[in-house]
Short mmCIF file of C-alpha atoms in Angstrom, two decimals:
data_model
loop_
_atom_site.label_atom_id
_atom_site.label_comp_id
_atom_site.label_asym_id
_atom_site.label_seq_id
_atom_site.Cartn_x
_atom_site.Cartn_y
_atom_site.Cartn_z
CA MET A 1 0.21 -0.03 -0.11
CA ALA A 2 0.84 3.81 -0.18
CA ILE A 3 0.81 4.99 3.01
CA ILE A 4 3.47 3.79 5.37
CA ILE A 5 2.59 4.13 9.18
CA ARG A 6 5.39 5.56 11.24
CA LEU A 7 4.12 4.24 14.20
CA ASP A 8 7.71 2.58 15.12
CA LYS A 9 9.36 6.18 14.78
CA MET A 10 7.50 8.05 17.31
CA MET A 11 7.48 5.60 19.44
CA ALA A 12 11.23 5.61 19.37
CA ASP A 13 11.20 8.95 19.54
CA ARG A 14 9.23 9.08 22.04
CA LYS A 15 10.96 6.27 23.80
CA MET A 16 7.29 4.13 24.22
CA SER A 17 7.16 0.34 24.25
CA LEU A 18 3.95 -0.57 21.82
CA ASN A 19 2.48 -2.68 26.03
CA GLU A 20 3.08 1.39 26.96
CA LEU A 21 0.99 3.08 23.51
CA ALA A 22 -2.15 0.29 23.64
CA GLU A 23 -2.37 1.00 27.58
CA ARG A 24 -2.62 4.38 27.11
CA ILE A 25 -4.68 4.72 24.17
CA GLY A 26 -6.61 1.56 25.30
CA MET A 27 -6.42 -1.20 23.10
CA SER A 28 -5.18 -5.35 22.95
CA ASN A 29 -0.91 -5.11 22.32
CA VAL A 30 -1.82 -7.72 18.71
CA ASN A 31 -4.21 -4.96 17.73
CA LEU A 32 -1.74 -2.50 18.14
CA SER A 33 1.16 -4.58 16.65
CA ASN A 34 -1.69 -4.90 13.88
CA LEU A 35 -1.56 -1.08 13.27
CA LYS A 36 2.41 -0.64 13.49
CA THR A 37 2.66 -2.80 10.02
CA SER A 38 0.14 -2.70 8.12
CA LYS A 39 -2.02 -5.08 8.55
CA MET A 40 -5.35 -3.56 9.20
CA LYS A 41 -7.51 -2.16 5.95
CA GLY A 42 -8.23 1.29 8.18
CA ILE A 43 -7.69 3.79 11.11
CA ARG A 44 -10.55 5.21 13.59
CA PHE A 45 -10.38 9.41 13.86
CA GLU A 46 -10.88 8.36 17.44
CA THR A 47 -7.65 6.46 18.22
CA MET A 48 -6.03 8.08 15.94
CA ASN A 49 -6.77 11.09 18.49
CA ALA A 50 -5.58 8.88 20.99
CA ILE A 51 -2.66 7.79 19.43
CA CYS A 52 -2.17 11.62 18.89
CA GLU A 53 -2.93 12.52 22.40
CA ALA A 54 -0.58 10.11 23.37
CA LEU A 55 2.35 10.83 21.74
CA GLU A 56 1.56 13.97 21.62
CA CYS A 57 1.77 14.73 18.16
CA GLN A 58 0.08 15.08 14.45
CA PRO A 59 -2.11 13.10 12.20
CA GLY A 60 0.90 13.32 9.97
CA ASP A 61 3.70 12.95 12.05
CA LEU A 62 1.99 9.27 11.91
CA PHE A 63 1.41 8.25 8.03
CA GLU A 64 3.42 8.64 4.96
CA TYR A 65 2.20 8.52 1.35
CA VAL A 66 4.96 6.94 -1.19
CA ARG A 67 3.99 6.58 -4.58
CA ASP A 68 4.37 3.26 -5.47
CA MET B 1 -15.13 -6.03 17.34
CA ASN B 2 -15.76 -4.76 19.63
CA ASN B 3 -14.47 -5.78 23.08
CA THR B 4 -17.87 -3.81 25.62
CA ILE B 5 -20.40 -5.50 22.56
CA SER B 6 -18.58 -8.74 22.83
CA THR B 7 -18.20 -8.96 26.83
CA SER B 8 -22.18 -7.96 26.12
CA LEU B 9 -23.20 -10.65 24.32
CA LYS B 10 -21.48 -13.11 26.29
CA LYS B 11 -23.59 -12.29 28.90
CA ARG B 12 -27.39 -11.98 26.62
CA THR B 13 -26.43 -15.06 25.73
CA PHE B 14 -25.67 -17.20 28.49
CA ALA B 15 -29.44 -17.51 29.77
CA ASP B 16 -30.78 -18.05 26.23
CA MET B 17 -28.24 -20.95 26.61
CA ILE B 18 -29.27 -22.32 29.41
CA ILE B 19 -33.02 -22.09 29.01
CA SER B 20 -32.23 -23.59 25.40
CA VAL B 21 -31.06 -26.41 26.61
CA LEU B 22 -33.27 -26.61 29.24
CA ILE B 23 -36.48 -26.87 27.02
CA CYS B 24 -33.68 -29.33 24.09
CA ALA B 25 -33.71 -32.12 27.10
CA GLY B 26 -37.44 -31.58 27.32
CA ALA B 27 -38.21 -31.63 23.50
CA LEU B 28 -35.64 -35.43 23.26
CA ILE B 29 -38.12 -36.51 26.07
CA ALA B 30 -41.02 -36.14 24.62
CA ALA B 31 -40.18 -38.00 21.72
CA ALA B 32 -39.24 -40.72 23.86
CA TRP B 33 -41.33 -40.89 24.79
CA GLN B 34 -44.36 -40.64 21.68
CA PHE B 35 -42.11 -43.18 20.88
CA VAL B 36 -42.11 -45.85 23.68
CA ALA B 37 -46.11 -44.71 23.13
CA TYR B 38 -46.14 -46.12 19.67
CA LEU B 39 -44.66 -49.35 20.59
CA SER B 40 -46.81 -50.75 22.68
CA LYS B 41 -49.80 -48.59 21.63
CA ARG B 42 -49.50 -48.91 17.53
CA ASP B 43 -50.94 -45.40 16.88
CA PRO B 44 -49.70 -43.44 14.47
CA ILE B 45 -49.49 -40.69 15.04
CA TYR B 46 -47.26 -40.96 17.83
CA LEU B 47 -44.58 -42.55 15.73
CA SER B 48 -45.79 -37.90 13.66
CA ASN B 49 -45.60 -36.49 17.67
CA ALA B 50 -42.47 -38.45 17.99
CA VAL B 51 -40.82 -37.18 15.21
CA TYR B 52 -41.98 -33.56 15.60
CA SER B 53 -40.98 -34.00 18.86
CA LEU B 54 -36.79 -35.06 17.29
CA VAL B 55 -37.08 -31.97 14.92
CA ILE B 56 -37.99 -29.85 18.41
CA PHE B 57 -34.62 -31.48 19.72
CA GLY B 58 -33.11 -30.77 16.35
CA GLU B 59 -33.59 -27.44 16.60
CA LEU B 60 -33.32 -26.37 19.97
CA GLY B 61 -30.37 -27.66 20.17
CA LEU B 62 -29.07 -26.17 17.32
CA ILE B 63 -30.05 -23.33 18.59
CA SER B 64 -27.55 -24.48 21.64
CA LEU B 65 -24.89 -24.81 19.90
CA ILE B 66 -24.96 -21.13 18.83
CA LEU B 67 -25.27 -19.44 21.12
CA LEU B 68 -22.48 -21.48 22.91
CA GLU B 69 -20.46 -20.23 19.99
CA ILE B 70 -20.69 -16.71 20.16
CA ARG B 71 -20.13 -16.85 23.98
CA LYS B 72 -17.00 -18.84 23.07
CA THR B 73 -16.02 -15.78 20.92
CA GLY B 74 -18.12 -13.25 21.64
CA LYS B 75 -18.61 -12.52 18.14
CA PRO B 76 -22.14 -13.10 16.14
CA PHE B 77 -20.67 -14.11 12.63
CA SER B 78 -18.75 -17.53 11.51
CA LYS B 79 -18.91 -19.68 8.67
CA LYS B 80 -20.28 -22.33 11.67
CA ILE B 81 -23.31 -20.50 13.18
CA THR B 82 -24.43 -19.96 8.66
CA ALA B 83 -23.52 -23.50 8.73
CA LYS B 84 -25.95 -24.00 11.48
CA LEU B 85 -28.27 -22.04 10.58
CA ARG B 86 -28.68 -23.11 6.56
CA PHE B 87 -28.90 -26.81 8.68
CA MET B 88 -32.16 -25.60 10.98
CA ALA B 89 -34.01 -24.02 7.70
CA LEU B 90 -33.38 -27.71 6.27
CA ILE B 91 -34.45 -29.61 9.56
CA LEU B 92 -37.96 -26.81 9.79
CA ILE B 93 -38.77 -27.91 6.15
CA ALA B 94 -37.97 -31.77 6.41
CA GLY B 95 -40.21 -31.52 8.95
CA GLY B 96 -42.79 -29.16 7.56
CA ALA B 97 -42.95 -31.41 4.89
CA MET B 98 -44.11 -34.40 6.56
CA PRO B 99 -47.38 -35.67 7.24
CA ARG B 100 -49.47 -36.01 9.97
CA PHE B 101 -50.26 -39.50 10.25
CA SER B 102 -53.73 -41.36 12.45
CA GLU B 103 -55.08 -44.61 12.52
CA VAL B 104 -58.72 -44.21 11.91
CA SER B 105 -61.20 -47.48 12.12
CA THR B 106 -63.10 -47.07 8.76
CA GLU B 107 -64.72 -50.17 9.77
CA PRO B 108 -65.15 -53.06 13.23
CA LEU B 109 -61.67 -54.74 12.48
CA THR B 110 -61.12 -52.68 10.17
CA TYR B 111 -58.05 -49.65 10.30
CA SER B 112 -56.75 -47.37 7.81
CA VAL B 113 -54.23 -45.09 8.25
CA SER B 114 -54.89 -41.49 7.22
CA VAL B 115 -52.53 -38.73 5.45
CA TYR B 116 -53.20 -34.31 6.87
CA PHE B 117 -50.79 -32.19 5.56
CA ASP B 118 -52.80 -28.38 6.41
CA MET B 119 -51.32 -25.23 7.54
CA LEU B 120 -49.56 -25.85 10.11
CA ASN B 121 -47.37 -27.84 7.74
CA ILE B 122 -46.91 -24.43 5.05
CA LEU B 123 -46.39 -23.35 7.65
CA VAL B 124 -43.10 -24.88 9.96
CA ILE B 125 -41.72 -25.06 5.95
CA PHE B 126 -42.37 -21.04 5.66
CA ALA B 127 -40.24 -20.85 8.95
CA GLY B 128 -37.62 -23.23 7.52
CA VAL B 129 -37.20 -20.86 4.70
CA ILE B 130 -36.88 -17.85 6.85
CA ILE B 131 -34.52 -19.32 8.59
CA GLY B 132 -32.38 -19.97 5.25
CA ILE B 133 -32.94 -16.14 4.83
CA ILE B 134 -31.50 -14.80 7.81
CA SER B 135 -28.56 -17.24 7.07
CA GLU B 136 -27.78 -15.54 3.94
CA ILE B 137 -27.85 -12.07 6.35
CA PHE B 138 -25.07 -13.91 7.84
CA VAL B 139 -23.00 -14.52 5.16
CA TYR B 140 -23.04 -10.52 4.57
CA GLY B 141 -22.98 -10.28 8.36
CA LEU B 142 -19.61 -11.84 8.33
CA SER B 143 -17.73 -10.21 5.03
CA LEU B 144 -18.61 -7.02 7.34
CA GLN B 145 -17.74 -8.33 11.16
CA GLU B 146 -14.27 -9.52 8.88
CA ASP B 147 -13.59 -5.56 7.52
CA ASN B 148 -15.01 -4.52 10.76
CA ASP B 149 -11.80 -6.26 13.11
CA LEU B 150 -9.36 -4.23 10.96
CA ILE B 151 -9.96 -1.05 11.21
CA ALA B 152 -8.28 -0.16 14.17
#
């Protein structure tokens, strides 16, 4: 897919583990891991809002468009 | 699927499952009792009743299995549930298509078996068709659920 999720980079910058982020945003580790590895089809605004709040970032920081 | 919805679904199905298991056991006992009555009295009406009780047993048994599956997974849509619903529809259609037998005496020492096929049979067949249609709705529900599960 042309849209890449930069969740791992943002988490590394904030020194936050997957488990910690999952706990903060109220999501299961499995689902968050699937999101991080681009296995999900989409993301809800609600989830994106929680991630941005936890990582103190903008939605644009989480995604990158790369032409195929 | 949302965890809260799954948990409340599991709780809601518990009482339904217990009730359906109890009625299912009752239907099996009724079927056995009717069959024993047929063996002792040789009246075909008891055999018809035994078969109808077995149909009820099959239906409620499948409903119990469906509710058990929902309790285990917390999800109402799955291939197994769709297959069980289709089987329920088949059992109802077959049960409804079976006419009711009864023995009548036409003359002294002469007996004949009469066969009834009335509106009740058509109603049961119609109920089977409706369950068959619901099973197709479950196929669509499954694809929507799979899609929803892939949205974070």
